[in-house]
Coordinates of C-alpha atoms and ligand atoms in Angstrom, one line a residue:
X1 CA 75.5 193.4 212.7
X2 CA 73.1 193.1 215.8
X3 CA 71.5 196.5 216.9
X4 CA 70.4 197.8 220.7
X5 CA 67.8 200.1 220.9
X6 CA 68.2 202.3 224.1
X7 CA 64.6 204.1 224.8
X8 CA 65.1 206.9 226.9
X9 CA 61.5 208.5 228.1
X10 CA 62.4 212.3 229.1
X11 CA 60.5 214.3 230.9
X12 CA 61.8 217.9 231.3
X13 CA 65.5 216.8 231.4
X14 CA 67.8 219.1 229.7
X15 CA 70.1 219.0 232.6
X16 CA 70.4 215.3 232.5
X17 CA 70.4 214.6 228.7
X18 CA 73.7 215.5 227.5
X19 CA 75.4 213.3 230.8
X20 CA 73.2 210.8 230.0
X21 CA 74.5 211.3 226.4
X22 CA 78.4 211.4 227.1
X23 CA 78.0 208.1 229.0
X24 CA 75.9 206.3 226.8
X25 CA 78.1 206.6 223.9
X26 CA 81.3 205.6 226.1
X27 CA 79.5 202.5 227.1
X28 CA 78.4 201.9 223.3
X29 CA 81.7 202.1 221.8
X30 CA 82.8 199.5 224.4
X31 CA 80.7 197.3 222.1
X32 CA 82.9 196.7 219.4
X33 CA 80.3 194.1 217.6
X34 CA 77.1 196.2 217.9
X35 CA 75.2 199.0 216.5
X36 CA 73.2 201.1 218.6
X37 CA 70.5 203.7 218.2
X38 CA 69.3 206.1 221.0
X39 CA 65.5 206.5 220.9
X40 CA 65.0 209.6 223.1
X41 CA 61.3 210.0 223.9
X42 CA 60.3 213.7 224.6
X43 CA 57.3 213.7 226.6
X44 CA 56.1 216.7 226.7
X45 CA 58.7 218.7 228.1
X46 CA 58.2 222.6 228.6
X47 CA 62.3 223.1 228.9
X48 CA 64.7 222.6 226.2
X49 CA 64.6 218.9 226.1
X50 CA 63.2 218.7 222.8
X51 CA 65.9 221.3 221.4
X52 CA 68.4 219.1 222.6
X53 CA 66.8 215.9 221.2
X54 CA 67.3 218.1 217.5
X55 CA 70.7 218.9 217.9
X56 CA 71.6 215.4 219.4
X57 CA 69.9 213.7 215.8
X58 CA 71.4 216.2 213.9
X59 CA 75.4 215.3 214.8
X60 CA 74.8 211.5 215.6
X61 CA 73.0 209.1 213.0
X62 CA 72.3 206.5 216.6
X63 CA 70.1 209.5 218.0
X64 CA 66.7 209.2 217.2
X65 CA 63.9 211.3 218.9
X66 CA 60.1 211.1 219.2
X67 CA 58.4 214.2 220.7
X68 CA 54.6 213.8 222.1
X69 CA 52.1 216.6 221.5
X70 CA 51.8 217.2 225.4
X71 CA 52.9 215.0 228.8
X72 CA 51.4 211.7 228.2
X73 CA 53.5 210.2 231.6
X74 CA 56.4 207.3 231.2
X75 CA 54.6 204.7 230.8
X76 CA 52.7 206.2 227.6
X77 CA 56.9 207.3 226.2
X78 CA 57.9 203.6 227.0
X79 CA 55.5 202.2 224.5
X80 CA 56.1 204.5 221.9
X81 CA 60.1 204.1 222.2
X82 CA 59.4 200.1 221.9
X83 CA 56.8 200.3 219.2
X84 CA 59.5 202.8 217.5
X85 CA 62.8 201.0 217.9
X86 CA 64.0 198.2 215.2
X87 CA 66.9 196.6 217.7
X88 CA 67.5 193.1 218.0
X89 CA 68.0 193.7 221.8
X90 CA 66.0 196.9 223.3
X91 CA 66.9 198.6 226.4
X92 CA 64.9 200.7 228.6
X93 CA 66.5 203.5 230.6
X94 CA 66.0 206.6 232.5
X95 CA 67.4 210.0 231.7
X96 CA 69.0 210.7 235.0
X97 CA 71.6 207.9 235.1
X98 CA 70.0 205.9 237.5
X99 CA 69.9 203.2 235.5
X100 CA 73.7 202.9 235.3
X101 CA 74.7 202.5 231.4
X102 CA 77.8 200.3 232.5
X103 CA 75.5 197.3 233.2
X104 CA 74.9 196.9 229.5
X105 CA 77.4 194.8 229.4
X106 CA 76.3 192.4 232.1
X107 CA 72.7 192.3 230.6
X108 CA 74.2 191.6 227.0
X109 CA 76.1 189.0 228.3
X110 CA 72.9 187.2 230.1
X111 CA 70.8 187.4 227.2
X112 CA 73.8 186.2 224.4
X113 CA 75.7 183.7 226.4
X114 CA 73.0 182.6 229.0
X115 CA 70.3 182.0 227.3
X116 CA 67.9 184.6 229.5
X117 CA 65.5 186.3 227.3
X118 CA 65.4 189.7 229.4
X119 CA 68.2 190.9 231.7
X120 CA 66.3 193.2 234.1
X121 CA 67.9 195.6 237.3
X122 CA 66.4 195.4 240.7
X123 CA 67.2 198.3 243.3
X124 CA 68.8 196.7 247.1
X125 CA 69.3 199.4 248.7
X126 CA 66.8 202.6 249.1
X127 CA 69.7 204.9 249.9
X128 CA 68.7 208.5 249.4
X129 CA 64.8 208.1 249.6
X130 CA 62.9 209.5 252.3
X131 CA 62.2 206.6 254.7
X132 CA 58.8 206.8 255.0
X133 CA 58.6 206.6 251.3
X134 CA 60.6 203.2 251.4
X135 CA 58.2 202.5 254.1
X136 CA 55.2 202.5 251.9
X137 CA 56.8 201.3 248.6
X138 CA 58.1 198.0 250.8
X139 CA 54.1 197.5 252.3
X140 CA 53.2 198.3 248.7
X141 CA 55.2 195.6 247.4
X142 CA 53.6 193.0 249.9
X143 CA 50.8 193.7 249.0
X144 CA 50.4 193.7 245.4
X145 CA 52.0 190.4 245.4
X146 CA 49.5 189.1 247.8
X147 CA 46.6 189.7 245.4
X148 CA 48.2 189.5 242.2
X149 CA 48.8 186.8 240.5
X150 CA 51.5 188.3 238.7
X151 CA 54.7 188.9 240.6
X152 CA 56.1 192.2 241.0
X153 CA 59.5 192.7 242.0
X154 CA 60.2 194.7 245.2
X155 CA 62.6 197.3 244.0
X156 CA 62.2 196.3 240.2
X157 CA 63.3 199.0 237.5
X158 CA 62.1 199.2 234.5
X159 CA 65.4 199.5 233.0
X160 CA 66.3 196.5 231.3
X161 CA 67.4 194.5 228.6
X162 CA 65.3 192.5 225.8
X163 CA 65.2 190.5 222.9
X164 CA 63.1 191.4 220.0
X165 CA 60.6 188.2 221.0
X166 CA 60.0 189.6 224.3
X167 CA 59.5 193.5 223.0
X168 CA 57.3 192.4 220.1
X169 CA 55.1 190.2 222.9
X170 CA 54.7 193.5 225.2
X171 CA 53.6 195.7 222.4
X172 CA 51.0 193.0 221.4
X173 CA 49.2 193.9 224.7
X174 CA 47.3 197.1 223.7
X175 CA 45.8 198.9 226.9
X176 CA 45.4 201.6 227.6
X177 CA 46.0 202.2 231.1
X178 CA 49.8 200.7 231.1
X179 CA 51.5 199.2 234.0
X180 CA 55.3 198.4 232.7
X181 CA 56.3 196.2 235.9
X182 CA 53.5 194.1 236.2
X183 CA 53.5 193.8 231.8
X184 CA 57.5 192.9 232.1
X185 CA 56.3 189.8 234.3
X186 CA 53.3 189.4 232.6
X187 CA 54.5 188.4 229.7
X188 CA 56.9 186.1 231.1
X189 CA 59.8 185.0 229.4
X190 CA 63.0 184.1 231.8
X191 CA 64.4 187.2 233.7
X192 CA 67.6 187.5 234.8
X193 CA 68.0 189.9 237.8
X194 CA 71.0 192.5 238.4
X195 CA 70.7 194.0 242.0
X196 CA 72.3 197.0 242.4
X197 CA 72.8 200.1 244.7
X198 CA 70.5 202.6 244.0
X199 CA 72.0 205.7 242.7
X200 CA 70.7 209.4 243.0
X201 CA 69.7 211.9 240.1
X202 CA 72.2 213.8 238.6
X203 CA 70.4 216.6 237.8
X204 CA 67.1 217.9 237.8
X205 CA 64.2 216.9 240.2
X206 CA 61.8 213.7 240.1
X207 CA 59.0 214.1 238.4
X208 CA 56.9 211.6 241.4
X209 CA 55.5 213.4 244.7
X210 CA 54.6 210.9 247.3
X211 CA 50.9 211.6 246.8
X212 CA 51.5 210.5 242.3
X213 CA 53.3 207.8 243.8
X214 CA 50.4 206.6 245.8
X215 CA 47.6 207.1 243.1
X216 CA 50.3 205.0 240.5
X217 CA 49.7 202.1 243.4
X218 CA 46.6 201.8 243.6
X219 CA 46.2 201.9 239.6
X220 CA 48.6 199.1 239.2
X221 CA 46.3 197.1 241.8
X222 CA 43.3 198.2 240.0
X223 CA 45.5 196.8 236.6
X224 CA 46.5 193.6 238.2
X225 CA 44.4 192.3 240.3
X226 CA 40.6 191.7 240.4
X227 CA 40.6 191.0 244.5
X228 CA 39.7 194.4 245.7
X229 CA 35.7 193.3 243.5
X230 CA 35.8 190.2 245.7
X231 CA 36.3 191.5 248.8
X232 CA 33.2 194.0 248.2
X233 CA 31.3 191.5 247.8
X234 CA 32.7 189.0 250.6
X235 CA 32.0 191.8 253.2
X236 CA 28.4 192.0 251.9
X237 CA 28.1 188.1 252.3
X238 CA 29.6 188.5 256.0
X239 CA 27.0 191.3 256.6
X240 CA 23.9 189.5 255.5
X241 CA 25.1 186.8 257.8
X242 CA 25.2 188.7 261.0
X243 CA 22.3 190.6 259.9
X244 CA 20.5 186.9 259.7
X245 CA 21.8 186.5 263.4
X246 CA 21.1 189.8 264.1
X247 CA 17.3 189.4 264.0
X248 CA 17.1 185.9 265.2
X249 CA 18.7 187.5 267.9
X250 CA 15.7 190.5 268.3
X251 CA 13.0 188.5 267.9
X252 CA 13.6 186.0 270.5
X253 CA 14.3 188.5 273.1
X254 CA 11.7 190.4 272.0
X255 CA 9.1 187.2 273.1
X256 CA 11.0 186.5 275.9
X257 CA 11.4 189.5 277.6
X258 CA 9.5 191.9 276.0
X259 CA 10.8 195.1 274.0
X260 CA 12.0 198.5 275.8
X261 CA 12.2 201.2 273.4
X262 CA 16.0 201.5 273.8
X263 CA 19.0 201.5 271.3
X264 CA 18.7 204.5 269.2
X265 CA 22.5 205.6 269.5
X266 CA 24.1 201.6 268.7
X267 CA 20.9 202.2 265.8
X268 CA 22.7 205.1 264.0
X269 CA 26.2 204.2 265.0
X270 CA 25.2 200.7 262.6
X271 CA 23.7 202.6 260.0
X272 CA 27.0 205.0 259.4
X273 CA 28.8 201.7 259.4
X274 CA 27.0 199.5 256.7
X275 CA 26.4 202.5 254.9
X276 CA 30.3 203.1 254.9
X277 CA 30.7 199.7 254.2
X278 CA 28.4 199.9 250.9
X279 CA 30.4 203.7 250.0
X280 CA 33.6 201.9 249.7
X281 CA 32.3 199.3 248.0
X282 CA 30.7 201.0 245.3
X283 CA 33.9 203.1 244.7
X284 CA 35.9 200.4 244.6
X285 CA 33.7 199.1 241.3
X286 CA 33.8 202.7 240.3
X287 CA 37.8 202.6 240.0
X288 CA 37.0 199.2 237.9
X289 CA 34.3 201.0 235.9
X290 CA 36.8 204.4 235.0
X291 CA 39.4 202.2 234.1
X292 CA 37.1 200.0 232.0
X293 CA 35.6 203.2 230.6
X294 CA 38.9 204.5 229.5
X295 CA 40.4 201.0 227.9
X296 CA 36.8 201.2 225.7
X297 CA 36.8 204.3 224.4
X298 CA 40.4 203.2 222.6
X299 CA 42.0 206.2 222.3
X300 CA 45.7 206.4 221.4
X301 CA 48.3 205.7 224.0
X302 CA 49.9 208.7 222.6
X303 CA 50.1 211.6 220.1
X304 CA 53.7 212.1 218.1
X305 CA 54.0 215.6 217.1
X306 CA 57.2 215.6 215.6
X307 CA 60.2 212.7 215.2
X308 CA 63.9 212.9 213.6
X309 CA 62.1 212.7 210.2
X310 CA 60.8 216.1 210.9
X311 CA 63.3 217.6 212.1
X312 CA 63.9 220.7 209.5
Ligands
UDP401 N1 59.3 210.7 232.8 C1 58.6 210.8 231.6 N2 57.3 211.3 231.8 C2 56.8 211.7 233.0 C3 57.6 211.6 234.1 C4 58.8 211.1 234.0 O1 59.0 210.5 230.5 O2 55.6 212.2 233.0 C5 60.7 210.2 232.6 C6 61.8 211.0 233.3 O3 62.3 212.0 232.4 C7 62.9 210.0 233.6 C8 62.1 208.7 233.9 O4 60.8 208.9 233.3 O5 63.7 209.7 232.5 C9 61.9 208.5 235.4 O6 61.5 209.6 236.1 P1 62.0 210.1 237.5 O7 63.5 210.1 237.5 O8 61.4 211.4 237.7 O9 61.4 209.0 238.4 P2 62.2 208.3 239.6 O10 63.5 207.8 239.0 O11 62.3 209.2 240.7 O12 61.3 207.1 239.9
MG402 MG1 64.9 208.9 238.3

């Protein structure tokens, strides 16, 4: 028989887990041809998430659990659930029943009868998000696709469903600082896309404040695109230029008409600018250079402290 994998990153969701858990298991015995296993990824949680992983093993052979030493963030529990799981299909999901369960059937369906080799949800509708938050997520969106090559979905989720192909080609890339939309499309592979309302929490709070949100932006840029190292360098070529101009400029009025000892203020007002200039271009290598630094030093994506095979 064919098996789903359902990875579940958690992330101090006791609340959420056993909902999550009631309507998982309704969905799954909808499928009357499949087996199923529930790979619940504790990252880290300081509530009673991890108790509730146990007890969820213990009564259900389908529940499988992996809990991280400390909070290693989604993206870091994503890996681990797909580098865990042994499906033929995998699915990614969220605790809170965002990611409705019920479109498991509609993503199975793409990827068996279709032909699609991932079946992935895309949000329409914002409903329920501060608006200046969909303000920036929208610019956000723009512009990562304007200087990436790699597409990234506005109001992509990263609950989805996968063949085995597709996982196995994802965990092939090794990095460390992971990026799961922009590795989805990276990959490639054809994508079928479900849009759907969006749907709030049921319980608990979001792990994201608006100022994570912004610093998880700027590191996917940093991850998929090299233009922000271009443009330091473009700005430096357009400053040489007028510079060029600049003194041609000087020195010709300087024959002609002589030379007043004038323009200290436009003087320092220049220097604060180019010197700006040259600021934000060296901290744009230096987000490069910590990135690069990190990927180098190769450490682990993540550190399992205990699994279902532990469990006493
Ligand atoms: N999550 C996680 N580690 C973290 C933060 C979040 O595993 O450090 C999990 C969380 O438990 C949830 C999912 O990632 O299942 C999405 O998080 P959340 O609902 O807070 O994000 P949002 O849906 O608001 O984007
Ligand atoms: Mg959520």
């Amino acid at each position: 028989m064919e098996k789903i994998s359902i990875i579940v990153p958690c992330y101090n969701e006791e609340e959420s887990i056993p909902l999550f858990y009631n309507e998982i298991c309704k969905i799954a015995d909808e499928f009357k041809k499949v087996n199923f296993e529930f790979i619940f990824v504790n990252d880290g949680s300081k509530d009673k998430t991890l108790d509730i992983c146990r007890d969820l093993s213990l009564n259900d052979k389908r529940v499988r659990y992996i809990s991280f030493s400390r909070n290693f963030g989604k993206e870091a529990a994503l890996f681990a659930g797909l580098e865990y799981s042994v499906g033929d299909y995998v699915a990614v999901m969220d605790a809170d029943l965002q990611d409705p369960p019920s479109l498991l059937h509609e993503m199975y369906d793409g990827i068996k009868n279709e032909g699609y080799d991932c079946v992935a949800t895309r949000r329409v509708t914002r409903k329920g998000e501060p608006p200046i938050r969909s303000f920036f997520a929208k610019c956000y969106y723009k512009l990562i696709n304007k200087i990436s090559k790699t597409e990234i979905v506005d109001g992509a989720r990263d609950f989805r469903l996968m063949t085995r192909q597709m996982v196995d080609s994802i965990l092939s890339l090794g990095e460390y600082n992971r990026f799961s939309k922009g590795i989805f499309s990276w990959v490639g592979f054809d994508t079928k896309w479900i849009p759907y309302e969006n749907v709030e929490r049921v319980a608990g709070t979001t792990s994201w404040s608006f100022w994570k949100l912004f610093l998880y932006s700027l590191e996917s840029i940093v991850a998929f695109s090299t233009l922000p190292l271009a443009i330091a360098s473009i700005m430096g070529l357009i400053f040489f230029l007028v510079s060029l101009i600049m003194i041609v400029v000087i020195v010709v009025k300087t024959l002609i008409i002589g030379d007043p000892v004038a323009g200290w203020p436009s003087l320092v007002c220049i220097i604060f600018f180019v010197s700006g200039v040259q600021l934000f271009g060296i901290g744009v290598i230096g987000q490069y250079l910590a990135k690069l630094y990190l990927e180098v030093k190769n450490r682990p994506i993540y550190i399992v402290k205990e699994t279902e095979k532990d469990r006493k």
